[in-house]
Amino acid sequence: MGESIKRYLQFVKPYNWQIIFTVFIGVVKFAIPLFLPLLMKIVIDDIIGSPTMSDPDKTKYLFYWLGGTTILFFLIRPPVEYYRQYYAQLVSNKILFDIRQSLYGHLQKLGLRFYSNTRAGEVISRVINDVEQTKNFVMIGLMNVWLDLATIIIAICIMLTLDVNLTLVTLLAFPFYAFSVKHFFGKLRELTRKRSQALADVQSYLHERVAGMSIIKSFAIEDKEQERFDEVNNNFLERAIDHTRWNAKAFAVVNTITDVAPLLVIGYAGYQVINGSLSVGTMVAFIAFIERLYSPLRRLVNASTSLTQSFASMDRVLDLMNEEYDIVDKANAKPLPAIDGEIQFDQVSFAYEEEAVLRNISLTIRPGETAALVGMSGGGKSTIISLIPRFYDVTSGAIRIDGKDIRDVTVKSVRDQIGMVLQDSILFSDSVKSNILMGKPEATEEEVIEAAKAANAHEFIEALSEGYDTRVGERGVKLSGGQKQRIAIARVFLKNPALLILDEATSALDLESEALIQDSLDRLAHERTTLIVAHRLSTITHADCIYVIDHGELKESGTHRELMEKNGTYAGLFNRQELG
C-alpha cells in the first residue's frame, strides 16, 4: 500500500500548497463550533450562576455573549465554509483530471496485444469508476482526516484547561477504538478490491452486450442472456454482501466503543458535581465537548471505510498504469525520413503467445508496386500487415522500409507515412468531417471536401441531414457499410501517405460502390507502394506481385498470369471463386 500511495502522491505534489491552504481553512471552520461548549460554561457558571450580578446585568452579559457568537457563526463561518468546500473540490477534481489525462496517454501507448487480452469495459471501469473512487483519498486522507485530528487535538487541549482528570476519563476509550479500527479495516481492503473487480465485470459484460444487442435479438436469446447476466450480477451481489457484512461488524464494534465513552464522562462528572468538586457549567461543557470529540472519531471510522475503497481503487488504477508497453522506441531511434516505399520482410516469424502465426516470411515489395496477399482465412495475411506499422513486433527476423529496420526508427514516423483502410472501418460517434479529419487534423475544409470527392463520398455526405456536420453515431451506426468504408477511404486520401495498406477494403461494399471506390483506389495507388489483402481474387489480378500465404508460410508468389500457369494453390482458389 505504501508504494501505491507514494506513486499516487506524484499527482498530488503540484497541488501541495493548495491542499495545505484548504486544510488550514478547514481547521478554522471546525475550530469555530468548539466555542459553543465554552459558551455553555460561561452562561451557566459565570452569568446564570453568578452570585454578584443582578438579573439585568445577567441579561445584558447573556446578550453580549450571544451577539458576539452570532457574529462569529453568521458572518465569519459561512465564507470559511464556502472556501473550504470550494478549494477541497477544486483540488480533488484537478488531481483526478491529471490522473485521467495521464491514463489516456498511457492507454494510447499500449500495444494491440494489451487490447486483445483486455475487455474494453474493464479499462473503462478503471478510468472512470476507480479513478473517481480515489478522490476519497484526496478529500478524506489528505484533508478531512487531518481536519478531524486537528479538531480532536484542539478539543482535548481546551478540555485539559477545564479539568485534567475528567479529560483523561474522556480518553479512556481511545486505545480500544484504535485497536478495533486496525483489526477490522485491515481486511476491508481485500474485500473492497474483490467488490470493485466484480463491479468491473458487470460493466464489461454490459458494454459488450449493449454493443452486440442486434446479435442477441437476431438469435432470440434474450432469456439465455438474462441468465448469464444474472450470474455476473449475482457474483457482484455476493462480493458486495461480504464487504457489507464485515463493514457492519466494524461499525457495530467501533460505534459501541464511542457510545460507551460519554456514559463514563457523565457518570464521573455527575459524581464530581454532587460532591462539589466540579461546577455544573464545566460538566455541561464536557458533555458538549464529548460530541465535538467523538463526532470526528465517527467520521474517521467512515473515513476508514472510504479510504479502504479508495486504496483498492488506487491499486487497480496503478495496476493499469504499470502495464508495460510492448512497442517502444529505442533510446537512439530517429525519425524515418520521407520514404520511397520499399518494403522488405527478411525471415520474419511471429507468435502471439507461444503458437507461431508466421514462419520465415521473406518478400520484397519495390517502391510504387502494388502487392497482394491472398490465402485462406487465418493464414496470417492480416498479421503481416499489422507488423508493418508495428502494431506488433516480429518475434524473429526483420522488416525494413527503404532499407531501415522499422525497430530502429520512431514508431510515429513509420505510422505517419502509412495509410490503412481495414475491413471493419471504425468511425467515432462524431461528425463526418471530424472522422475524415483524422487523416490530417490540420486540414482545411476544402481539403476535406476534395478527399471526400476522391473517395466518391461527397455526394452522399451532402445528402445527409447536416452534411459534413452530421454525427454518425457510435461506430458509424447511422451509415451503411459502404458509406462508412468511403469515409474511411476519404481519411486516407486526406492523409496522402507514401505507403498504402488495404485490408479487404471493398468487401463491405455493394457492386455499385465497389466500382466507384475501386477506381478511386487505383488512382490513390498510382506511383505509391500498395499492399492489398484480398479475399475476392478478381480484385487483385492487376497486382504487380501476388503472395500466397498459407498456415503462416509463403507458398507462392508471382503475377496473376504466372500463378495461374503454375496451377498451384492460387490457381485452385481463383478457379473455385470463378466457378462459385
XYZ file of C-alpha atoms in Angstrom:
580
model
C 0.000 0.000 0.000
C 2.888 2.356 0.795
C 4.224 2.133 -2.772
C 0.757 2.810 -4.205
C 0.325 5.912 -2.048
C 3.820 7.102 -2.942
C 3.077 6.852 -6.661
C -0.338 8.450 -6.264
C 1.213 11.380 -4.386
C 3.128 12.240 -7.575
C -0.177 13.511 -8.933
C -0.884 15.356 -5.676
C 2.510 17.088 -5.453
C 1.696 20.021 -7.816
C -1.196 20.967 -5.523
C 0.541 20.624 -2.127
C 0.196 24.283 -1.172
C -3.446 24.408 -2.213
C -4.118 21.357 -0.040
C -2.281 22.927 2.912
C -4.310 26.128 2.482
C -7.531 24.098 2.308
C -6.618 22.207 5.492
C -5.825 25.490 7.259
C -9.215 26.937 6.312
C -10.806 23.680 7.423
C -9.147 23.869 10.844
C -10.638 27.349 11.301
C -14.043 26.053 10.168
C -14.022 23.112 12.588
C -12.497 25.113 15.445
C -15.307 27.686 15.500
C -18.006 25.256 16.801
C -15.651 24.286 19.646
C -16.528 27.642 21.219
C -20.123 26.511 21.913
C -19.281 24.252 24.909
C -17.236 27.101 26.379
C -20.198 29.431 25.848
C -22.398 26.983 27.757
C -19.960 27.004 30.681
C -19.768 30.817 30.662
C -23.564 31.206 30.553
C -24.201 28.620 33.308
C -21.300 29.327 35.692
C -20.325 32.951 35.076
C -23.676 34.503 34.180
C -26.632 32.479 35.448
C -24.745 31.135 38.494
C -23.007 34.433 39.356
C -23.741 35.388 42.979
C -22.733 39.027 42.479
C -24.587 40.003 39.269
C -28.076 41.418 39.212
C -30.657 39.956 36.865
C -30.460 42.938 34.449
C -26.640 42.531 34.329
C -27.001 38.811 33.717
C -29.403 39.525 30.858
C -27.074 42.161 29.421
C -23.995 39.898 29.502
C -26.013 36.987 28.136
C -26.949 39.006 25.057
C -23.393 40.331 24.721
C -22.047 36.798 24.525
C -24.866 35.621 22.233
C -24.398 38.642 19.960
C -20.673 38.006 19.629
C -21.266 34.317 18.951
C -23.911 35.199 16.356
C -21.399 37.390 14.514
C -18.892 34.526 14.633
C -21.351 31.991 13.184
C -23.208 34.150 10.670
C -20.505 36.470 9.336
C -17.214 34.599 9.679
C -18.099 30.901 9.443
C -20.129 30.936 6.120
C -17.310 32.291 3.896
C -14.829 29.996 5.655
C -17.127 27.022 4.948
C -17.626 28.114 1.327
C -13.915 28.400 0.533
C -13.100 25.164 2.337
C -15.638 23.227 0.255
C -14.714 25.056 -2.953
C -10.963 24.518 -2.706
C -11.348 20.912 -1.498
C -13.477 20.021 -4.545
C -11.362 22.122 -6.907
C -8.082 20.478 -5.916
C -9.612 16.980 -5.916
C -11.106 17.375 -9.380
C -7.858 18.797 -10.765
C -5.965 15.780 -9.457
C -8.499 13.372 -10.995
C -8.253 15.327 -14.264
C -4.472 14.872 -14.276
C -4.777 11.148 -13.488
C -7.289 10.518 -16.291
C -5.209 12.575 -18.685
C -2.130 10.521 -17.794
C -4.104 7.276 -18.053
C -5.466 8.131 -21.504
C -1.980 8.955 -22.732
C -0.805 5.652 -21.265
C -3.656 3.742 -22.931
C -2.734 5.188 -26.312
C 0.828 3.915 -25.924
C -0.196 0.377 -25.004
C 0.066 -2.080 -27.862
C -2.739 -4.011 -29.510
C -1.577 -7.094 -27.621
C -2.917 -5.483 -24.426
C -6.278 -4.661 -26.023
C -6.641 -8.124 -27.495
C -6.337 -9.568 -23.968
C -8.321 -6.944 -22.023
C -12.037 -6.198 -22.135
C -12.982 -2.642 -23.043
C -15.423 -2.456 -20.130
C -12.626 -3.338 -17.710
C -10.487 -0.467 -18.975
C -13.407 1.976 -18.867
C -14.275 0.914 -15.314
C -10.756 1.688 -14.133
C -10.526 5.048 -15.877
C -13.977 6.208 -14.747
C -15.088 4.385 -11.570
C -11.759 3.604 -9.936
C -10.214 7.000 -10.609
C -13.340 8.633 -9.160
C -13.062 6.458 -6.048
C -9.507 7.667 -5.459
C -10.987 11.124 -4.906
C -11.733 9.956 -1.362
C -8.019 9.672 -0.713
C -7.599 13.355 -1.529
C -10.783 14.581 0.156
C -10.512 12.361 3.231
C -6.968 11.084 3.543
C -5.214 14.352 2.685
C -7.786 16.803 4.033
C -10.621 15.612 6.267
C -8.551 13.193 8.363
C -6.159 15.996 9.270
C -9.079 18.323 9.985
C -10.680 15.761 12.290
C -7.372 15.079 14.040
C -6.830 18.821 14.466
C -10.362 19.155 15.864
C -9.712 16.340 18.345
C -6.383 17.853 19.454
C -7.868 21.334 19.891
C -10.828 19.895 21.834
C -8.531 17.873 24.118
C -6.344 20.931 24.790
C -9.398 23.010 25.752
C -10.734 20.177 27.926
C -7.384 19.858 29.718
C -7.610 23.514 30.721
C -11.034 22.834 32.249
C -10.336 19.577 34.140
C -7.416 17.196 33.664
C -8.945 14.144 35.400
C -12.221 14.403 33.508
C -10.274 14.728 30.242
C -8.367 11.505 30.999
C -11.685 9.710 31.658
C -12.925 11.018 28.309
C -9.880 9.492 26.574
C -10.178 6.038 28.171
C -11.950 4.626 25.099
C -9.282 5.809 22.620
C -6.968 2.746 22.820
C -9.912 0.364 22.285
C -11.057 2.490 19.378
C -7.616 2.413 17.716
C -7.290 -1.363 18.150
C -10.741 -2.077 16.656
C -10.092 0.159 13.639
C -6.787 -1.593 12.936
C -8.339 -5.060 13.354
C -11.461 -4.631 11.275
C -10.335 -2.344 8.493
C -7.239 -4.355 7.677
C -9.377 -6.966 5.901
C -11.679 -4.463 4.247
C -9.121 -3.569 1.586
C -9.101 -7.051 0.051
C -12.898 -7.329 0.269
C -13.218 -3.920 -1.374
C -10.835 -4.929 -4.161
C -12.912 -8.034 -4.907
C -16.080 -5.960 -4.903
C -14.554 -3.465 -7.341
C -13.454 -6.253 -9.685
C -16.933 -7.802 -9.603
C -18.442 -4.416 -10.468
C -15.987 -4.062 -13.346
C -17.116 -7.489 -14.601
C -20.727 -6.280 -14.643
C -19.727 -3.156 -16.549
C -17.645 -5.140 -19.050
C -20.495 -7.570 -19.647
C -22.967 -4.748 -20.214
C -20.572 -2.919 -22.535
C -20.179 -5.969 -24.769
C -23.862 -6.917 -24.767
C -25.159 -3.417 -25.468
C -22.740 -3.165 -28.393
C -23.924 -6.571 -29.673
C -27.649 -6.236 -28.934
C -28.520 -6.846 -32.582
C -26.911 -10.315 -32.338
C -28.864 -11.142 -29.180
C -32.114 -10.145 -30.825
C -31.371 -11.870 -34.123
C -30.828 -15.196 -32.335
C -33.715 -14.565 -29.909
C -31.529 -15.483 -26.929
C -32.764 -12.788 -24.558
C -33.723 -15.343 -21.890
C -30.333 -17.052 -22.028
C -28.535 -13.707 -21.888
C -30.652 -12.727 -18.896
C -29.461 -15.883 -17.119
C -25.829 -15.109 -17.915
C -26.182 -11.522 -16.743
C -27.826 -12.769 -13.552
C -24.724 -14.893 -12.882
C -22.386 -11.914 -13.305
C -24.674 -9.639 -11.321
C -25.088 -12.230 -8.572
C -21.303 -12.522 -8.253
C -21.179 -8.780 -7.626
C -24.003 -9.107 -5.087
C -22.104 -11.793 -3.166
C -18.907 -9.713 -3.108
C -20.900 -6.656 -2.036
C -22.600 -8.614 0.765
C -19.232 -9.948 2.006
C -17.959 -6.381 2.081
C -21.106 -5.088 3.782
C -21.114 -7.852 6.406
C -17.560 -7.130 7.522
C -18.145 -3.393 7.339
C -21.219 -3.753 9.549
C -19.228 -5.693 12.153
C -16.631 -2.954 12.202
C -19.194 -0.209 12.703
C -21.031 -2.186 15.388
C -17.883 -2.566 17.486
C -16.409 0.884 16.889
C -19.671 2.747 17.468
C -20.278 0.785 20.661
C -16.914 1.956 21.955
C -17.608 5.581 21.031
C -21.068 5.349 22.644
C -19.711 3.976 25.932
C -17.276 6.880 26.410
C -19.980 9.533 27.065
C -21.503 7.306 29.764
C -18.158 7.249 31.600
C -17.888 11.021 31.388
C -21.470 11.644 32.519
C -21.058 9.251 35.471
C -17.734 10.665 36.656
C -18.705 14.315 36.069
C -22.042 13.809 37.837
C -20.269 12.305 40.809
C -17.900 15.303 40.989
C -20.775 17.797 40.760
C -22.637 16.012 43.563
C -19.521 16.155 45.746
C -18.962 19.827 44.923
C -15.598 19.383 43.145
C -16.938 20.345 39.678
C -19.254 23.107 38.522
C -22.444 22.365 36.596
C -21.202 24.564 33.730
C -17.990 22.562 33.387
C -19.963 19.311 33.364
C -22.284 20.619 30.638
C -19.273 21.873 28.659
C -17.596 18.467 28.898
C -20.743 16.653 27.759
C -20.915 19.040 24.797
C -17.205 18.501 24.103
C -17.782 14.733 24.011
C -19.948 15.196 20.922
C -17.330 17.516 19.407
C -14.689 14.920 20.224
C -16.413 11.732 19.129
C -18.095 13.121 16.014
C -14.657 13.418 14.370
C -13.874 9.910 15.626
C -17.013 8.557 13.958
C -16.069 10.435 10.794
C -12.661 8.784 10.983
C -14.419 5.397 11.106
C -16.374 6.343 7.997
C -13.134 7.623 6.536
C -11.521 4.238 7.145
C -14.215 2.579 5.034
C -13.979 5.181 2.280
C -10.191 5.111 2.318
C -10.213 1.324 2.075
C -12.349 1.617 -1.067
C -10.039 4.358 -2.290
C -6.881 2.286 -1.725
C -8.399 -0.699 -3.539
C -9.319 1.539 -6.475
C -5.890 3.145 -6.317
C -4.306 -0.293 -6.679
C -6.431 -1.022 -9.760
C -5.595 2.333 -11.339
C -1.876 1.889 -10.713
C -2.020 -1.703 -11.984
C -3.261 -0.260 -15.273
C -0.531 2.381 -15.216
C 2.010 -0.392 -14.634
C 1.076 -2.175 -17.859
C 4.263 -2.274 -19.887
C 4.486 -1.067 -23.471
C 5.259 -3.876 -25.875
C 6.049 -1.415 -28.677
C 8.620 1.214 -27.675
C 11.167 3.380 -29.437
C 14.805 2.522 -28.933
C 16.832 5.035 -26.958
C 18.665 6.161 -30.107
C 15.702 5.857 -32.514
C 15.457 8.620 -35.102
C 12.512 9.645 -37.283
C 12.128 7.772 -40.553
C 12.765 10.207 -43.440
C 10.244 10.549 -46.267
C 10.146 7.103 -47.841
C 10.167 5.802 -51.404
C 8.150 2.812 -50.248
C 10.294 -0.303 -50.484
C 9.169 -2.983 -48.025
C 11.323 -5.980 -47.205
C 10.428 -8.937 -44.978
C 13.602 -10.776 -44.012
C 12.966 -14.219 -42.487
C 10.088 -12.835 -40.413
C 8.439 -15.089 -37.842
C 5.771 -14.077 -35.350
C 3.819 -15.643 -32.491
C 1.014 -14.015 -30.498
C 1.636 -16.237 -27.486
C 3.576 -19.462 -27.962
C 1.946 -20.685 -31.161
C 3.691 -19.450 -34.303
C 1.472 -17.463 -36.674
C 4.120 -16.616 -39.291
C 7.187 -18.677 -40.183
C 10.219 -17.353 -42.073
C 8.400 -14.951 -44.385
C 10.746 -13.300 -46.885
C 9.485 -10.963 -49.589
C 10.323 -7.608 -51.139
C 7.890 -5.020 -52.479
C 9.559 -2.354 -54.590
C 8.624 1.347 -54.477
C 5.412 2.086 -56.363
C 4.453 -1.581 -56.722
C 1.062 -2.997 -55.847
C 1.354 -6.270 -53.972
C -1.466 -8.524 -52.821
C -1.673 -11.070 -50.033
C -4.117 -13.918 -50.583
C -4.917 -17.207 -48.938
C -7.437 -18.931 -46.721
C -8.773 -17.172 -43.628
C -6.477 -17.485 -40.630
C -3.416 -17.979 -42.791
C -1.601 -14.898 -41.445
C -2.349 -12.185 -44.025
C -3.750 -9.652 -41.547
C -0.868 -10.385 -39.177
C 1.624 -9.440 -41.892
C 0.061 -6.033 -42.441
C -0.169 -5.466 -38.670
C 3.601 -5.891 -38.391
C 4.431 -3.124 -40.887
C 3.108 -0.198 -38.740
C 4.429 -2.030 -35.646
C 1.092 -2.836 -34.092
C 3.136 -5.873 -33.066
C 6.858 -6.529 -33.265
C 8.306 -9.523 -35.082
C 9.386 -12.484 -32.967
C 12.417 -13.019 -35.189
C 13.724 -11.637 -38.456
C 13.317 -8.027 -39.571
C 11.013 -5.731 -41.541
C 12.721 -2.919 -43.422
C 11.313 0.142 -45.126
C 13.744 1.694 -47.600
C 16.427 -0.496 -46.054
C 15.847 0.708 -42.489
C 14.710 -1.736 -39.808
C 11.433 -0.289 -38.516
C 12.541 -1.080 -34.941
C 15.439 1.375 -35.346
C 13.242 4.382 -36.132
C 10.435 6.036 -34.162
C 7.035 4.387 -34.285
C 5.225 7.640 -35.055
C 7.442 8.412 -38.060
C 6.606 4.985 -39.529
C 2.871 5.262 -38.972
C 2.786 8.842 -40.256
C 3.745 7.513 -43.701
C 1.270 4.640 -43.788
C -2.403 4.857 -44.705
C -4.667 1.941 -43.792
C -8.208 1.024 -44.786
C -9.341 -2.005 -42.831
C -12.168 -4.463 -43.382
C -14.022 -3.202 -40.321
C -13.984 0.563 -40.747
C -14.269 2.123 -37.310
C -15.865 5.552 -37.124
C -16.239 7.555 -33.946
C -19.561 8.996 -32.784
C -18.660 12.433 -34.067
C -19.355 14.358 -37.254
C -18.470 13.095 -40.717
C -15.982 15.944 -41.021
C -14.250 15.039 -37.745
C -13.895 11.411 -38.838
C -12.303 12.413 -42.135
C -10.013 14.919 -40.390
C -8.387 12.054 -38.501
C -6.314 11.561 -41.645
C -4.912 15.101 -41.303
C -6.232 17.022 -38.277
C -4.928 20.397 -39.503
C -6.537 20.096 -42.972
C -8.787 22.828 -44.335
C -12.449 22.331 -45.127
C -11.624 22.442 -48.832
C -9.116 19.599 -48.403
C -11.713 17.535 -46.536
C -14.213 18.003 -49.359
C -11.618 17.121 -52.013
C -10.730 13.934 -50.123
C -14.417 13.008 -49.877
C -14.876 13.611 -53.595
C -11.844 11.443 -54.372
C -13.424 8.648 -52.310
C -16.796 9.172 -54.052
C -18.293 10.102 -50.687
C -19.089 13.800 -51.200
C -22.448 13.226 -52.862
C -23.965 11.060 -50.128
C -22.447 13.262 -47.391
C -24.109 16.344 -48.845
C -27.424 14.485 -48.817
C -27.180 13.820 -45.063
C -29.336 15.923 -42.722
C -26.458 18.199 -41.655
C -23.980 17.433 -44.409
C -20.398 17.171 -43.172
C -21.549 18.129 -39.659
C -23.844 15.081 -39.380
C -22.984 12.904 -36.389
C -22.568 9.293 -37.463
C -23.409 7.571 -34.153
C -21.328 5.014 -32.278
C -19.081 3.110 -34.712
C -20.926 4.866 -37.565
C -24.198 3.060 -36.856
C -26.234 5.681 -38.771
C -24.416 4.935 -42.030
C -24.456 1.948 -44.333
C -21.429 -0.307 -44.633
C -20.494 1.224 -47.968
C -20.826 4.774 -46.653
C -18.627 4.012 -43.644
C -15.994 2.497 -45.904
C -15.971 5.506 -48.215
C -15.440 7.862 -45.254
C -12.596 5.621 -44.093
C -11.069 5.794 -47.562
C -11.522 9.583 -47.597
C -9.380 9.715 -44.444
C -6.550 8.015 -46.318
C -6.943 10.329 -49.329
C -6.600 13.260 -46.932
C -3.501 11.772 -45.272
C -1.880 11.136 -48.656
C 0.586 8.507 -47.361
C 3.585 7.086 -49.147
C 2.558 3.541 -48.271
C -0.999 2.260 -48.637
C -2.400 -0.850 -46.917
C -5.863 -2.118 -47.856
C -7.293 -4.978 -45.801
C -10.411 -6.230 -47.580
C -11.141 -2.548 -48.262
C -14.014 -3.182 -50.670
C -15.515 -6.247 -49.003
C -18.314 -4.286 -47.301
C -19.442 -2.502 -50.465
C -22.247 -3.174 -52.862
C -21.308 -3.642 -56.521
C -22.021 -0.034 -57.464
C -19.999 1.382 -54.559
C -17.223 -1.118 -55.202
C -16.857 0.023 -58.792
C -16.684 3.690 -57.758
C -14.190 3.103 -54.970
C -12.044 0.642 -56.898
C -11.454 3.409 -59.421
C -10.549 5.826 -56.596
C -8.203 3.295 -55.010
C -6.489 2.714 -58.320
C -5.801 6.453 -58.584
C -4.634 6.573 -54.971
C -2.284 3.627 -55.529
C -0.704 5.233 -58.607
C 3.051 5.590 -58.060
C 2.535 4.601 -54.440
C 3.543 1.345 -52.751
C 0.325 -0.517 -52.066
C -0.255 -3.714 -50.140
C -3.661 -5.334 -50.527
C -5.201 -8.142 -48.511
C -7.969 -9.570 -50.630
C -10.499 -12.344 -50.342
C -12.112 -11.662 -53.707
C -9.242 -12.565 -56.029
C -10.790 -10.907 -59.070
C -9.991 -7.505 -57.489
C -6.223 -8.050 -57.392
C -5.435 -9.597 -60.774
C -3.734 -6.311 -61.740
C -1.230 -6.518 -58.845
C 2.482 -6.415 -59.704
C 3.031 -9.367 -57.388
C 0.703 -11.716 -55.531
C 1.848 -13.582 -52.426
C 0.002 -16.700 -51.333
C 0.086 -17.164 -47.560
C -0.985 -20.498 -46.138
C -0.706 -21.524 -42.465
C 1.790 -18.765 -41.796
C 4.119 -19.614 -44.656
C 4.746 -18.068 -48.064
C 3.742 -20.759 -50.531
C 3.721 -18.977 -53.908
C 4.473 -15.587 -55.417
C 4.216 -14.033 -58.849
C 1.827 -12.162 -61.128
C -1.704 -13.378 -61.697
C -0.707 -14.918 -65.026
C 2.391 -16.615 -63.605
C 0.453 -18.134 -60.705
C -2.346 -19.347 -62.932
C 0.216 -21.035 -65.174
C 1.705 -22.787 -62.117
C -1.723 -24.265 -61.450
C -0.958 -24.390 -57.718
C -2.692 -23.087 -54.603
C -3.553 -19.677 -56.083
C -4.989 -21.138 -59.271
C -7.136 -23.503 -57.229
C -8.509 -20.638 -55.099
C -9.147 -18.436 -58.138
C -10.911 -21.163 -60.103
C -13.135 -22.075 -57.161
C -14.225 -18.438 -56.799
C -14.878 -18.059 -60.509
C -16.906 -21.252 -60.638
C -18.717 -20.273 -57.413
